[in-house]
Amino acid sequence: MKKNINQQFVIGVDFGGTNMVVTVCDVNGNVVSHIKEKTLRWESKDSIIKRMKILIDKAIISTNFDITEFIGIGIGACGLVNYNSGHFITSPIFPDWKEIPLSKEISDEFQLPVILDNDANAASFGEWWVGAGKGLRDIICLTLGTGIGGGIILNGKLYRGANYNGGELGHMTVEPEGTKCFCGNRGCLSLLAGATGMKERFMKKIKVGRESKIVSLVEGDFTKITAKLIYKASKEDDILAKEVIDETTRYLGIGIANLLNIFNPEMIVLVGGLTNMGNDLLAPIYKEAEARTFPVIYNFAKIAIGKLGDKAGSIGAAGILKFALLKEKQI
Amino acid sequence: MKKNINQQFVIGVDFGGTNMVVTVCDVNGNVVSHIKEKTLRWESKDSIIKRMKILIDKAIISTNFDITEFIGIGIGACGLVNYNSGHFITSPIFPDWKEIPLSKEISDEFQLPVILDNDANAASFGEWWVGAGKGLRDIICLTLGTGIGGGIILNGKLYRGANYNGGELGHMTVEPEGTKCFCGNRGCLSLLAGATGMKERFMKKIKVGRESKIVSLVEGDFTKITAKLIYKASKEDDILAKEVIDETTRYLGIGIANLLNIFNPEMIVLVGGLTNMGNDLLAPIYKEAEARTFPVIYNFAKIAIGKLGDKAGSIGAAGILKFALLKEKQI
């Protein structure tokens, strides 16, 4: 890639439980370089952080830019973080990690400013900066994956909460007596409508003797069951799979309606794996949400699918760094 | 009252379904005069608005200040409003009122700037300005009355939503298959934990043959049943009343936990009639909320009872006018 010393660039890291993604953007969010590797979360903390450093280094080298052309590194991480101190506090994905000074570790390595935020905040910010919510003022983002996260952008600013733990939208109750979640609550949206929850509900039904063609499809190896497989079977009239999908879209509709009534946003942006399943999955979600929202609020809001795909988190992390550093609009 | 031409004053109106309250404050929120009258909501729109004008006039006269000493009038009204245009859009309390230019009507009468907001927003703003949340940045307010409303103050600003209908916190779902609400949703917090909902649930149980000493207490006149009476009977071991109270505190705990996980605020402020019932009612609400919230969020937040009593809405309406006019911090 041709070197351009007139521009400045930002590095964004999406540090997830499955993948680490590093994206280099210019200060307007245009992607210059993008690389991805497995997180291998069962490895030691030191080994994972080392691999993150190597991946960032690879991304820098791939651009052929001098290190002086980078303004800093933004990280969106899959856990509770302290945005102010740059500590990774804790996460159900890395239960051994406690109060890790991740920003400092990365900053020391590259001698660049580093900002650490939550991965769902980063993805939301990315969709607001250069994605589906570009140019809007108030958007709420739901990240639909293994679990469900969220981000809140109000008045064009990411709202982080009083001690940086706001936006835990997946931990709204949608079923008061539902299954217990790691967060302490019962019947959380994340647990009931995330991919893991879908699989668990499916297995629970199988275990009480219900039948589904998925069982023979995976040849009895239940570890092969995925949310995608359940969705596919539901389209082929598998009654059990359809039941799980119907429950999921209903819970998502309830969650979205709550967010609409609470925030009256311009847009709800849905990002993550589940949104790839197409309109057959989305239409019943919208229908349920509409039935549960004040018309004056529902009719004003747009529900949109994210535009940045698996780059939302890394681009957003880069954007958070840029806005924080340039103090343009961001707190 | 002694006239003091060095000060400026603000008029705040709390326009509720039961009462109209007018409070005159100085620009720091100190109450100078406070009067209250029945709304008589079954009367015509013109007659109600006329009575509002008379009440404002009475309040002005009671202060003995010259009209030039007032900077304007803030109104908090029990319905959907357009903060920008000053129109009262609609309300379940006044189903015939559609798109009424209430700000203009009052402004024309007194030749003063008028701002119209939602009554729950006004009460929340009051508690933030000079009440329980004074000096804080992020507070969420729940108004517990006949129904349940709410207000959102983030970064020291009232968040109104994209078309001024945000903060409908009472219309979160807390029981997915609960009773149908006027808003379109089912199992809304407002419907299940508001005073009307408590009475309705109590009556539903009576109608299927359950027994309670309240029935003989009101001598069979079910219109005499109040939330307060149910609470009192629950303290005297009336099993049915206790059941209704337990359901109510559980729903409120779920709703508060949702707000904590979504906003990670510094404080949740509870205002309205239900908060007068004392700690025996509040303790189980807090317990339920704690069990359903991330500890890192719950332990950081304070749950407090409002300090302004039935003046919260009128003082807050005055505050909204003042901040909007002086453009100090308010959008």
XYZ file of C-alpha atoms in Angstrom, chain A residues 15-321:
307
model
C -11.029 -8.541 21.259
C -13.734 -11.222 21.323
C -14.064 -14.637 22.922
C -13.742 -16.361 19.539
C -11.775 -13.978 17.324
C -9.367 -11.096 17.579
C -9.834 -8.596 14.778
C -7.500 -5.702 14.017
C -8.547 -3.026 11.554
C -6.536 -0.024 10.484
C -8.677 2.959 9.422
C -7.988 6.491 8.397
C -9.484 9.167 10.635
C -12.692 9.105 8.600
C -13.255 5.416 9.221
C -12.134 4.137 5.812
C -10.600 0.688 6.207
C -6.963 0.397 5.161
C -6.101 -3.040 6.521
C -8.040 -5.792 8.293
C -6.762 -9.017 9.858
C -8.362 -11.637 12.040
C -7.154 -14.551 14.160
C -8.611 -17.025 16.644
C -8.514 -15.830 20.271
C -7.812 -19.335 21.667
C -9.366 -18.283 24.949
C -8.297 -21.413 26.846
C -4.674 -20.246 26.663
C -3.021 -18.189 29.403
C -3.643 -14.482 29.757
C -0.027 -13.672 28.900
C -0.131 -15.777 25.782
C -3.393 -14.186 24.591
C -2.131 -10.638 25.171
C 1.134 -11.515 23.424
C -0.823 -12.747 20.415
C -2.838 -9.517 20.427
C 0.397 -7.512 20.281
C 1.703 -9.637 17.396
C -1.575 -9.168 15.507
C -1.484 -5.379 15.969
C 2.128 -5.405 14.791
C 1.171 -7.441 11.708
C -1.620 -4.960 10.904
C 0.787 -2.018 11.196
C 3.361 -3.728 8.972
C 0.694 -4.644 6.409
C -0.049 -0.939 5.858
C 3.580 -0.038 5.195
C 3.021 3.192 7.162
C 5.523 4.560 9.623
C 4.491 4.188 13.283
C 4.425 8.011 13.543
C 1.449 8.065 11.178
C -0.784 6.312 13.721
C -2.644 8.393 16.281
C -3.406 5.487 18.604
C -5.105 2.167 19.299
C -8.722 1.597 20.355
C -9.694 -1.741 21.883
C -13.215 -3.119 22.267
C -13.061 -6.064 24.672
C -15.592 -8.781 25.530
C -16.100 -7.976 29.195
C -16.574 -5.333 31.840
C -13.916 -2.650 31.463
C -13.006 0.590 33.159
C -12.922 3.079 30.305
C -11.194 5.635 32.482
C -8.330 3.526 33.833
C -8.059 1.158 30.859
C -8.467 -1.934 33.020
C -10.174 -5.096 31.825
C -12.230 -5.809 34.959
C -13.779 -9.243 34.423
C -15.665 -11.376 31.931
C -17.556 -14.673 31.926
C -15.354 -15.565 28.920
C -12.111 -15.047 30.853
C -13.071 -15.828 34.448
C -9.411 -15.724 35.600
C -8.803 -12.200 34.301
C -9.250 -9.676 37.098
C -8.444 -5.962 36.797
C -5.888 -6.382 33.989
C -4.240 -3.063 32.931
C -4.735 -3.931 29.259
C -4.500 -0.361 27.920
C -1.147 0.148 29.620
C 0.244 -3.167 28.350
C -0.593 -2.318 24.737
C 0.394 1.330 25.105
C 3.806 0.381 26.539
C 4.404 -1.982 23.635
C 3.588 0.451 20.817
C 4.233 3.797 22.501
C 0.827 4.995 21.306
C -2.258 6.246 23.190
C -4.643 3.361 23.875
C -8.306 3.420 24.868
C -10.203 0.399 26.174
C -13.976 0.068 25.898
C -16.557 -2.698 25.901
C -16.868 -4.596 22.577
C -20.617 -3.928 22.235
C -19.985 -0.213 22.837
C -17.315 -0.336 20.136
C -19.594 -2.065 17.602
C -22.368 0.444 18.345
C -19.999 3.347 17.920
C -18.775 1.914 14.610
C -22.328 1.650 13.266
C -22.986 5.236 14.380
C -19.693 6.596 12.992
C -19.667 5.079 9.509
C -22.418 2.404 9.465
C -26.204 2.105 9.564
C -26.651 4.948 12.052
C -24.332 7.441 10.361
C -25.519 11.023 10.783
C -28.147 10.172 13.413
C -28.279 11.522 16.945
C -29.954 8.828 19.052
C -29.374 5.162 18.237
C -29.514 1.984 20.273
C -27.526 -0.988 19.089
C -28.096 -4.654 19.955
C -25.318 -7.125 19.215
C -26.897 -10.513 18.584
C -24.342 -13.283 18.912
C -23.508 -16.062 21.387
C -24.995 -13.674 23.915
C -26.573 -10.251 23.474
C -24.855 -6.960 24.197
C -25.734 -3.395 23.497
C -24.635 0.162 23.085
C -26.379 3.475 23.641
C -25.587 6.556 21.575
C -27.530 9.637 22.637
C -27.031 13.167 21.375
C -24.244 11.770 19.190
C -22.283 10.510 22.186
C -21.671 7.025 23.505
C -23.374 6.771 26.890
C -21.201 4.617 29.153
C -22.938 4.862 32.508
C -21.798 6.139 35.867
C -18.983 3.598 36.263
C -18.695 2.520 32.609
C -21.047 -0.454 32.861
C -24.089 1.005 31.132
C -25.671 -0.527 28.056
C -26.019 -4.064 29.397
C -29.146 -4.320 27.246
C -28.914 -8.107 27.044
C -29.534 -8.357 30.758
C -33.052 -6.981 30.662
C -35.546 -9.497 32.040
C -37.869 -10.811 29.338
C -39.084 -13.867 31.276
C -39.394 -13.173 35.029
C -38.974 -16.817 36.044
C -36.572 -17.759 33.255
C -33.237 -19.567 33.549
C -30.591 -18.143 35.868
C -27.917 -16.061 34.109
C -24.258 -15.599 35.132
C -25.098 -11.933 35.853
C -27.363 -12.924 38.745
C -30.650 -12.219 36.979
C -33.222 -14.681 35.614
C -34.734 -14.764 32.144
C -32.290 -12.269 30.599
C -32.753 -11.432 26.922
C -29.140 -12.495 26.311
C -29.730 -15.922 27.768
C -33.010 -16.530 25.970
C -32.330 -15.037 22.561
C -28.568 -15.428 22.176
C -27.238 -18.362 20.115
C -26.175 -20.271 23.242
C -29.603 -19.862 24.789
C -31.288 -21.070 21.615
C -29.205 -24.237 21.651
C -29.855 -24.782 25.359
C -33.623 -24.415 24.941
C -33.527 -26.803 21.985
C -31.581 -29.417 24.003
C -33.916 -29.056 26.983
C -36.832 -29.964 24.733
C -34.953 -32.929 23.233
C -34.114 -34.187 26.726
C -37.796 -34.350 27.684
C -38.442 -36.597 24.694
C -39.373 -34.129 21.956
C -38.283 -35.000 18.413
C -36.438 -33.060 15.741
C -34.742 -34.018 12.519
C -31.689 -32.094 13.694
C -30.807 -35.020 15.984
C -30.224 -37.375 13.052
C -28.679 -34.549 11.008
C -25.850 -34.172 13.541
C -25.718 -37.956 13.974
C -26.363 -37.624 17.691
C -23.375 -35.293 18.213
C -25.176 -32.473 20.008
C -22.065 -30.268 20.017
C -22.675 -29.805 16.300
C -26.014 -28.079 16.888
C -25.894 -24.380 16.052
C -28.417 -21.552 16.022
C -28.082 -21.522 12.247
C -28.965 -25.226 12.040
C -32.038 -24.674 14.221
C -33.110 -21.781 12.003
C -32.595 -23.853 8.837
C -34.642 -26.742 10.245
C -37.410 -24.340 11.263
C -37.724 -23.271 7.624
C -38.112 -26.944 6.694
C -41.084 -27.363 9.032
C -39.264 -29.000 11.917
C -41.825 -28.289 14.654
C -39.367 -28.249 17.544
C -36.918 -25.967 15.717
C -39.777 -23.657 14.755
C -40.832 -23.469 18.403
C -37.322 -22.396 19.467
C -37.149 -19.799 16.678
C -40.615 -18.450 17.562
C -39.626 -18.086 21.225
C -36.417 -16.319 20.180
C -38.084 -13.794 17.885
C -40.716 -13.112 20.547
C -38.089 -12.390 23.220
C -36.166 -10.165 20.824
C -39.382 -8.303 19.979
C -40.074 -7.719 23.682
C -36.525 -6.485 24.252
C -36.637 -4.142 21.272
C -40.045 -2.774 22.326
C -38.641 -2.023 25.798
C -35.729 -0.129 24.270
C -38.049 1.797 21.959
C -40.377 2.818 24.803
C -37.452 3.752 27.056
C -35.294 5.647 24.548
C -37.596 6.745 21.710
C -34.511 6.497 19.454
C -34.177 7.360 15.784
C -32.892 3.883 15.085
C -32.346 0.468 16.591
C -29.372 -1.171 14.886
C -29.097 -4.942 15.027
C -25.654 -6.394 14.444
C -24.059 -9.832 14.745
C -24.471 -13.352 13.429
C -28.226 -13.686 13.949
C -28.917 -10.814 11.543
C -27.478 -12.873 8.662
C -30.413 -15.264 8.844
C -32.491 -12.928 6.740
C -35.883 -11.346 6.750
C -37.799 -14.514 7.680
C -36.186 -14.250 11.090
C -36.408 -10.464 11.298
C -40.050 -9.968 10.219
C -41.583 -11.672 13.288
C -39.207 -9.731 15.567
C -40.408 -6.446 14.076
C -44.037 -7.573 14.344
C -43.698 -8.417 18.035
C -41.867 -5.136 18.729
C -44.514 -3.112 16.896
C -47.352 -4.700 18.873
C -45.631 -3.733 22.138
C -44.510 -0.163 21.416
C -46.377 3.172 21.478
C -47.254 3.778 17.791
C -45.912 7.358 18.003
C -42.547 5.871 18.972
C -42.540 2.789 16.706
C -43.525 4.702 13.595
C -40.764 7.246 14.130
C -37.947 4.731 14.628
C -36.166 2.684 12.028
C -34.969 -0.820 12.829
C -31.918 -1.496 10.696
C -29.286 -4.164 10.216
C -25.685 -3.058 10.804
C -23.624 -2.245 7.728
C -20.127 -3.042 8.981
C -20.454 -6.807 9.509
C -17.621 -8.298 11.563
C -15.652 -5.055 11.273
C -18.149 -3.048 13.396
C -16.256 -3.629 16.661
C -12.764 -2.896 15.360
C -13.792 0.133 13.287
C -15.807 1.400 16.263
C -12.860 0.918 18.643
C -10.741 2.960 16.231
C -13.469 5.619 16.146
C -13.705 5.796 19.950
C -9.947 6.377 20.123
